[in-house]
Amino acid sequence: MTTVLANPVGSVTNSLTVDKYGPILLQDVNLLEELARFDRERIPERVVHAKGSGAFGEFVVTSKNITKYCKADLFNEVGKVTPVAVRFSTVIKERGSTDTERDLRGFATKFYTREGNYDLVGLDVPVFFVRDPFMFPKFIHSQKKNPQTGLFDYNSRWDFISLRPETLHVITIIYGDRGIPNGFRHMNGFGTNTFKLVNSKGKCVYNKFHWRTNQVTDPDYAAHDLYDAIERKKYPSWTLYIQVMSFDEADKWEFNPFDDTKIWPETDFPLIEVGRLTLKRNQKNFFAEIEQLAFSPANLVPGIEFSPDKILNGRIVAYSDAQRHRIGANFDLIPVNQPMVQPVHPTIRDGPMNTSMNEGSMPNYYPNSFELNIRDHPKKYNESRQYVKTTDIDRFVSDDEDNYTQVNQLYLSYSADERKRLHKNIANDLYFCYDFIANRVIAELRLVHEDYANGVYNELKSIRNSKVESKAP
Ligand code: HEM
């Protein structure tokens, strides 16, 4: 054993005491150092998606189809290999919770491309709870622990859902069979947000990203399942697809193409194959490589840009802000977060723990007469230019857009058995809710489909009849 400064330590197990029974001397700097370090071992857990597992592998382009739409270097050649880090997660509960919760799953991929890091920070479902990022913290609060009791609260969960029916689409997925997926390896993934692709001629389309699992079924569960499969060299893989929508189609589509509570139907916007992701390596150390792994939808590469998707716009700010709080100002210097292309030349400097990103002896102001160390990139990587019509700036209401049509289509696509399980899963929660909340949920479901409302109502009635103990408040 040595100290962190390499001083040899004489005893690994015994503190320095006066006589055999103590007291301990203040000069036992090894003991003080060990306790002080221990006190600081934890970093705050992610405010959402706290429980997760990750793995490392590669992405290989299998089809040239995307190059027509997107100039990104990582997609431009069949056979091109890009290293990746992936983290899967549950959303709502804490770092110590079970990973078999009924919940969405995170599916976040970091591509270490030749043009820098690109993060596709997605989910196992194609739709999201809300349309406006202003609603995200409010929604998450309704799903997390009650501020008074410190317990999960069915009333707040369903109160929010019934007051904001744009949540019904994703709720109809989570409370169905896909709410507890068979581990991470068997899930599909979705970028969920709408992005914009730019080709080498500067032409743009809007797009969605889709991961399709290449695994057949297997009975194990999430974290163990993923780790063990990689150890057994049963490398899990996914195929990446895109859907595209031209700007003209976007103008004419019956729904808002940037509304994350809607899907783009695959019959109208077919899947186009891009490439294959394979996970081949487990982390060597969970803290260093998974807990400190930092994703952000703001990390894009030339060829992939932001669309007007409001949720995406909100996310652009939230992630690195969270990471500066969770990990520290220079979280991007942690090896797992660094790009594989080096060196980097940002105009930012210093900050805590900055050992390598302060440009050495170069001047720290620009322009300067000494070293022309920073200039525009010769390739002129500006974002695509887009015409924006002059229009109103306002805080537009978003909860009154069509909240039911696509949920109705999803409900009708379920078999009778799937519907029965959906009704039962929702009724199991509503049993713990105040009547006025349960009734409002059922009234909202009636706007989706009569059978949906009646199914949940009947299940709720039969649970209530079968319980002898008194109902929780
Ligand atoms: C306005 C809406 C949203 C906000 C403000 C938001 C915010 C956040 C924040 C603060 C984190 C924790 C980041 C960290 O500490 O490293 C996070 C994690 C995550 N979010 Fe979101 N989020 C939003 C919507 C979404 C959507 C729509 C998706 C998927 C399409 C998504 C997928 C994820 C995933 C996968 C993670 C975990 C990343 C990891 O494994 O480290 N989020 N989100």
Short mmCIF file of N, CA and C in Angstrom, two decimals, residues 350-462:
data_model
loop_
_atom_site.label_atom_id
_atom_site.label_comp_id
_atom_site.label_asym_id
_atom_site.label_seq_id
_atom_site.Cartn_x
_atom_site.Cartn_y
_atom_site.Cartn_z
N ASP A 350 -9.26 26.14 -18.10
CA ASP A 350 -9.08 26.00 -16.65
C ASP A 350 -10.25 25.32 -15.93
N GLY A 351 -10.64 25.82 -14.75
CA GLY A 351 -11.67 25.17 -13.96
C GLY A 351 -11.07 24.04 -13.15
N PRO A 352 -11.84 23.54 -12.13
CA PRO A 352 -11.29 22.51 -11.25
C PRO A 352 -10.89 21.25 -12.00
N MET A 353 -9.77 20.66 -11.59
CA MET A 353 -9.30 19.37 -12.09
C MET A 353 -8.92 19.42 -13.57
N ASN A 354 -8.69 20.60 -14.11
CA ASN A 354 -8.34 20.66 -15.53
C ASN A 354 -6.85 20.40 -15.69
N THR A 355 -6.52 19.22 -16.18
CA THR A 355 -5.11 18.88 -16.32
C THR A 355 -4.66 18.92 -17.77
N SER A 356 -5.58 19.02 -18.71
CA SER A 356 -5.13 18.86 -20.10
C SER A 356 -5.83 19.75 -21.10
N MET A 357 -6.90 20.48 -20.69
CA MET A 357 -7.65 21.22 -21.71
C MET A 357 -7.47 22.72 -21.52
N ASN A 358 -6.20 23.17 -21.26
CA ASN A 358 -6.05 24.62 -21.17
C ASN A 358 -4.97 25.16 -22.10
N GLU A 359 -4.69 24.41 -23.17
CA GLU A 359 -3.86 24.92 -24.28
C GLU A 359 -2.49 25.39 -23.83
N GLY A 360 -1.95 24.82 -22.76
CA GLY A 360 -0.56 25.07 -22.36
C GLY A 360 -0.19 26.54 -22.32
N SER A 361 0.84 26.92 -23.06
CA SER A 361 1.35 28.30 -22.99
C SER A 361 0.71 29.22 -24.02
N MET A 362 -0.29 28.73 -24.74
CA MET A 362 -0.93 29.57 -25.77
C MET A 362 -1.67 30.74 -25.11
N PRO A 363 -1.78 31.89 -25.81
CA PRO A 363 -2.56 32.99 -25.25
C PRO A 363 -4.00 32.55 -24.98
N ASN A 364 -4.60 33.15 -23.94
CA ASN A 364 -5.96 32.72 -23.61
C ASN A 364 -7.00 33.73 -24.06
N TYR A 365 -6.59 34.67 -24.96
CA TYR A 365 -7.57 35.60 -25.51
C TYR A 365 -7.50 35.51 -27.03
N TYR A 366 -8.53 35.97 -27.68
CA TYR A 366 -8.60 35.89 -29.13
C TYR A 366 -9.37 37.09 -29.66
N PRO A 367 -8.97 37.79 -30.70
CA PRO A 367 -7.76 37.49 -31.48
C PRO A 367 -6.50 37.90 -30.73
N ASN A 368 -5.36 37.34 -31.12
CA ASN A 368 -4.10 37.74 -30.53
C ASN A 368 -3.02 37.78 -31.62
N SER A 369 -1.89 38.45 -31.30
CA SER A 369 -0.84 38.66 -32.32
C SER A 369 0.27 37.64 -32.21
N PHE A 370 0.14 36.67 -31.31
CA PHE A 370 1.27 35.79 -31.03
C PHE A 370 1.12 34.40 -31.66
N GLU A 371 0.06 33.74 -31.31
CA GLU A 371 -0.11 32.38 -31.82
C GLU A 371 -1.50 32.30 -32.42
N LEU A 372 -1.60 31.98 -33.70
CA LEU A 372 -2.93 31.84 -34.31
C LEU A 372 -3.44 30.44 -34.02
N ASN A 373 -3.58 30.17 -32.75
CA ASN A 373 -3.86 28.80 -32.37
C ASN A 373 -5.29 28.38 -32.64
N ILE A 374 -6.21 29.34 -32.70
CA ILE A 374 -7.61 28.98 -32.90
C ILE A 374 -8.16 29.76 -34.07
N ARG A 375 -8.73 29.08 -35.04
CA ARG A 375 -9.38 29.77 -36.16
C ARG A 375 -10.55 28.92 -36.63
N ASP A 376 -11.37 29.49 -37.53
CA ASP A 376 -12.50 28.72 -38.04
C ASP A 376 -11.99 27.43 -38.66
N HIS A 377 -12.76 26.38 -38.54
CA HIS A 377 -12.36 25.13 -39.15
C HIS A 377 -12.36 25.29 -40.66
N PRO A 378 -11.29 24.82 -41.36
CA PRO A 378 -11.24 25.05 -42.82
C PRO A 378 -12.45 24.48 -43.55
N LYS A 379 -13.10 23.47 -42.98
CA LYS A 379 -14.25 22.88 -43.69
C LYS A 379 -15.53 23.70 -43.52
N LYS A 380 -15.49 24.78 -42.74
CA LYS A 380 -16.67 25.63 -42.54
C LYS A 380 -17.88 24.81 -42.09
N TYR A 381 -17.74 24.24 -40.91
CA TYR A 381 -18.79 23.37 -40.40
C TYR A 381 -19.95 24.16 -39.79
N ASN A 382 -20.48 25.13 -40.49
CA ASN A 382 -21.62 25.83 -39.91
C ASN A 382 -22.88 24.99 -40.04
N GLU A 383 -23.84 25.24 -39.17
CA GLU A 383 -25.12 24.55 -39.27
C GLU A 383 -25.79 24.93 -40.59
N SER A 384 -26.70 24.08 -41.06
CA SER A 384 -27.42 24.40 -42.30
C SER A 384 -28.24 25.68 -42.08
N ARG A 385 -28.39 26.44 -43.14
CA ARG A 385 -29.18 27.66 -43.02
C ARG A 385 -30.65 27.33 -43.23
N GLN A 386 -31.51 27.84 -42.41
CA GLN A 386 -32.92 27.52 -42.55
C GLN A 386 -33.74 28.80 -42.53
N TYR A 387 -34.71 28.85 -43.44
CA TYR A 387 -35.60 30.00 -43.49
C TYR A 387 -36.62 29.90 -42.36
N VAL A 388 -36.79 30.95 -41.62
CA VAL A 388 -37.81 30.97 -40.57
C VAL A 388 -38.76 32.09 -40.88
N LYS A 389 -40.04 31.76 -41.05
CA LYS A 389 -40.98 32.83 -41.40
C LYS A 389 -41.22 33.73 -40.18
N THR A 390 -41.45 34.99 -40.45
CA THR A 390 -41.69 35.92 -39.35
C THR A 390 -43.02 35.55 -38.71
N THR A 391 -43.01 35.40 -37.42
CA THR A 391 -44.23 34.94 -36.76
C THR A 391 -44.24 35.42 -35.32
N ASP A 392 -45.24 34.99 -34.55
CA ASP A 392 -45.39 35.47 -33.18
C ASP A 392 -44.49 34.72 -32.21
N ILE A 393 -44.01 35.43 -31.21
CA ILE A 393 -43.34 34.78 -30.08
C ILE A 393 -44.35 34.78 -28.94
N ASP A 394 -44.59 33.63 -28.34
CA ASP A 394 -45.60 33.56 -27.27
C ASP A 394 -45.33 32.31 -26.46
N ARG A 395 -45.99 32.16 -25.33
CA ARG A 395 -45.95 30.90 -24.58
C ARG A 395 -47.16 30.08 -25.02
N PHE A 396 -47.01 29.35 -26.13
CA PHE A 396 -48.14 28.67 -26.73
C PHE A 396 -48.58 27.48 -25.88
N VAL A 397 -49.88 27.32 -25.70
CA VAL A 397 -50.42 26.19 -24.96
C VAL A 397 -50.20 24.93 -25.78
N SER A 398 -49.77 23.82 -25.14
CA SER A 398 -49.54 22.61 -25.93
C SER A 398 -50.39 21.43 -25.50
N ASP A 399 -51.15 21.56 -24.39
CA ASP A 399 -51.86 20.36 -23.93
C ASP A 399 -53.17 20.14 -24.67
N ASP A 400 -53.54 21.08 -25.58
CA ASP A 400 -54.82 20.91 -26.27
C ASP A 400 -54.65 20.35 -27.68
N GLU A 401 -53.42 19.90 -28.03
CA GLU A 401 -53.28 19.24 -29.33
C GLU A 401 -53.95 17.88 -29.22
N ASP A 402 -54.20 17.22 -30.36
CA ASP A 402 -54.90 15.93 -30.35
C ASP A 402 -54.17 14.93 -29.44
N ASN A 403 -54.80 14.57 -28.34
CA ASN A 403 -54.15 13.66 -27.38
C ASN A 403 -54.64 12.23 -27.51
N TYR A 404 -55.59 11.94 -28.40
CA TYR A 404 -56.27 10.65 -28.33
C TYR A 404 -56.15 9.78 -29.58
N THR A 405 -56.03 10.39 -30.78
CA THR A 405 -56.13 9.59 -32.01
C THR A 405 -55.10 8.46 -32.04
N GLN A 406 -53.83 8.79 -31.81
CA GLN A 406 -52.81 7.74 -31.91
C GLN A 406 -52.90 6.75 -30.74
N VAL A 407 -53.37 7.21 -29.59
CA VAL A 407 -53.53 6.28 -28.45
C VAL A 407 -54.63 5.28 -28.79
N ASN A 408 -55.68 5.77 -29.43
CA ASN A 408 -56.77 4.91 -29.87
C ASN A 408 -56.23 3.84 -30.84
N GLN A 409 -55.39 4.27 -31.79
CA GLN A 409 -54.82 3.31 -32.76
C GLN A 409 -53.95 2.28 -32.04
N LEU A 410 -53.18 2.72 -31.06
CA LEU A 410 -52.32 1.80 -30.30
C LEU A 410 -53.18 0.80 -29.54
N TYR A 411 -54.22 1.32 -28.88
CA TYR A 411 -55.10 0.45 -28.09
C TYR A 411 -55.74 -0.61 -28.99
N LEU A 412 -56.19 -0.19 -30.17
CA LEU A 412 -56.83 -1.15 -31.08
C LEU A 412 -55.83 -2.18 -31.62
N SER A 413 -54.54 -1.84 -31.61
CA SER A 413 -53.54 -2.80 -32.11
C SER A 413 -53.25 -3.90 -31.08
N TYR A 414 -53.67 -3.71 -29.82
CA TYR A 414 -53.42 -4.73 -28.79
C TYR A 414 -54.42 -5.88 -28.93
N SER A 415 -53.96 -7.10 -28.62
CA SER A 415 -54.87 -8.25 -28.61
C SER A 415 -55.77 -8.16 -27.37
N ALA A 416 -56.79 -9.01 -27.32
CA ALA A 416 -57.71 -8.99 -26.17
C ALA A 416 -56.94 -9.26 -24.88
N ASP A 417 -55.98 -10.18 -24.91
CA ASP A 417 -55.20 -10.50 -23.71
C ASP A 417 -54.34 -9.32 -23.28
N GLU A 418 -53.71 -8.69 -24.28
CA GLU A 418 -52.86 -7.53 -23.96
C GLU A 418 -53.70 -6.42 -23.33
N ARG A 419 -54.89 -6.23 -23.86
CA ARG A 419 -55.77 -5.17 -23.30
C ARG A 419 -56.13 -5.49 -21.87
N LYS A 420 -56.41 -6.79 -21.62
CA LYS A 420 -56.82 -7.19 -20.27
C LYS A 420 -55.68 -6.88 -19.28
N ARG A 421 -54.43 -7.20 -19.70
CA ARG A 421 -53.29 -6.93 -18.81
C ARG A 421 -53.11 -5.42 -18.61
N LEU A 422 -53.31 -4.65 -19.68
CA LEU A 422 -53.20 -3.19 -19.58
C LEU A 422 -54.23 -2.65 -18.58
N HIS A 423 -55.48 -3.11 -18.72
CA HIS A 423 -56.55 -2.65 -17.80
C HIS A 423 -56.17 -2.97 -16.36
N LYS A 424 -55.69 -4.18 -16.17
CA LYS A 424 -55.38 -4.65 -14.82
C LYS A 424 -54.22 -3.86 -14.21
N ASN A 425 -53.18 -3.64 -15.01
CA ASN A 425 -52.00 -2.91 -14.51
C ASN A 425 -52.39 -1.49 -14.07
N ILE A 426 -53.24 -0.83 -14.86
CA ILE A 426 -53.65 0.53 -14.49
C ILE A 426 -54.55 0.47 -13.25
N ALA A 427 -55.49 -0.49 -13.23
CA ALA A 427 -56.42 -0.60 -12.10
C ALA A 427 -55.66 -0.88 -10.81
N ASN A 428 -54.59 -1.68 -10.88
CA ASN A 428 -53.78 -1.97 -9.69
C ASN A 428 -53.25 -0.69 -9.07
N ASP A 429 -52.87 0.28 -9.89
CA ASP A 429 -52.40 1.58 -9.37
C ASP A 429 -53.58 2.41 -8.87
N LEU A 430 -54.66 2.44 -9.65
CA LEU A 430 -55.78 3.33 -9.30
C LEU A 430 -56.42 2.91 -7.98
N TYR A 431 -56.28 1.64 -7.62
CA TYR A 431 -56.80 1.16 -6.34
C TYR A 431 -56.25 1.99 -5.18
N PHE A 432 -55.02 2.50 -5.33
CA PHE A 432 -54.39 3.26 -4.25
C PHE A 432 -54.67 4.76 -4.36
N CYS A 433 -55.49 5.17 -5.34
CA CYS A 433 -55.73 6.60 -5.56
C CYS A 433 -57.07 7.04 -4.96
N TYR A 434 -57.15 8.35 -4.69
CA TYR A 434 -58.45 8.93 -4.33
C TYR A 434 -59.44 8.65 -5.45
N ASP A 435 -60.73 8.53 -5.08
CA ASP A 435 -61.76 8.24 -6.09
C ASP A 435 -61.79 9.30 -7.19
N PHE A 436 -61.66 10.58 -6.78
CA PHE A 436 -61.81 11.62 -7.81
C PHE A 436 -60.69 11.53 -8.84
N ILE A 437 -59.52 11.04 -8.42
CA ILE A 437 -58.42 10.89 -9.38
C ILE A 437 -58.67 9.68 -10.27
N ALA A 438 -59.06 8.56 -9.65
CA ALA A 438 -59.35 7.35 -10.44
C ALA A 438 -60.46 7.65 -11.45
N ASN A 439 -61.47 8.38 -11.03
CA ASN A 439 -62.59 8.69 -11.93
C ASN A 439 -62.15 9.57 -13.10
N ARG A 440 -61.26 10.51 -12.79
CA ARG A 440 -60.80 11.40 -13.87
C ARG A 440 -59.94 10.63 -14.86
N VAL A 441 -59.12 9.68 -14.36
CA VAL A 441 -58.32 8.84 -15.27
C VAL A 441 -59.27 8.08 -16.19
N ILE A 442 -60.30 7.48 -15.60
CA ILE A 442 -61.23 6.66 -16.40
C ILE A 442 -61.96 7.55 -17.43
N ALA A 443 -62.30 8.76 -17.03
CA ALA A 443 -62.97 9.66 -17.98
C ALA A 443 -62.03 9.99 -19.15
N GLU A 444 -60.76 10.16 -18.87
CA GLU A 444 -59.80 10.44 -19.95
C GLU A 444 -59.66 9.22 -20.86
N LEU A 445 -59.61 8.02 -20.26
CA LEU A 445 -59.47 6.80 -21.06
C LEU A 445 -60.68 6.62 -21.98
N ARG A 446 -61.83 7.10 -21.52
CA ARG A 446 -63.05 6.98 -22.33
C ARG A 446 -62.90 7.80 -23.63
N LEU A 447 -62.11 8.87 -23.55
CA LEU A 447 -61.89 9.67 -24.76
C LEU A 447 -60.98 8.93 -25.74
N VAL A 448 -60.24 7.93 -25.23
CA VAL A 448 -59.42 7.10 -26.13
C VAL A 448 -60.30 6.01 -26.73
N HIS A 449 -60.98 5.25 -25.87
CA HIS A 449 -61.86 4.18 -26.34
C HIS A 449 -62.77 3.74 -25.19
N GLU A 450 -64.05 3.52 -25.50
CA GLU A 450 -65.01 3.06 -24.48
C GLU A 450 -64.50 1.82 -23.74
N ASP A 451 -63.96 0.85 -24.53
CA ASP A 451 -63.54 -0.42 -23.92
C ASP A 451 -62.38 -0.22 -22.95
N TYR A 452 -61.53 0.77 -23.26
CA TYR A 452 -60.37 1.04 -22.40
C TYR A 452 -60.90 1.50 -21.03
N ALA A 453 -61.81 2.47 -21.06
CA ALA A 453 -62.36 3.00 -19.80
C ALA A 453 -63.13 1.91 -19.05
N ASN A 454 -63.99 1.18 -19.77
CA ASN A 454 -64.80 0.16 -19.10
C ASN A 454 -63.93 -0.96 -18.55
N GLY A 455 -62.89 -1.33 -19.33
CA GLY A 455 -61.98 -2.40 -18.90
C GLY A 455 -61.30 -2.04 -17.59
N VAL A 456 -60.77 -0.81 -17.51
CA VAL A 456 -60.07 -0.38 -16.29
C VAL A 456 -61.08 -0.28 -15.14
N TYR A 457 -62.26 0.28 -15.44
CA TYR A 457 -63.28 0.43 -14.40
C TYR A 457 -63.66 -0.93 -13.81
N ASN A 458 -63.89 -1.92 -14.69
CA ASN A 458 -64.31 -3.24 -14.20
C ASN A 458 -63.21 -3.92 -13.40
N GLU A 459 -61.97 -3.78 -13.86
CA GLU A 459 -60.85 -4.37 -13.10
C GLU A 459 -60.75 -3.71 -11.73
N LEU A 460 -60.92 -2.39 -11.72
CA LEU A 460 -60.82 -1.66 -10.45
C LEU A 460 -61.90 -2.13 -9.48
N LYS A 461 -63.11 -2.30 -10.05
CA LYS A 461 -64.23 -2.75 -9.21
C LYS A 461 -63.92 -4.13 -8.63
N SER A 462 -63.38 -5.02 -9.47
CA SER A 462 -63.16 -6.37 -8.96
C SER A 462 -62.02 -6.40 -7.95
#
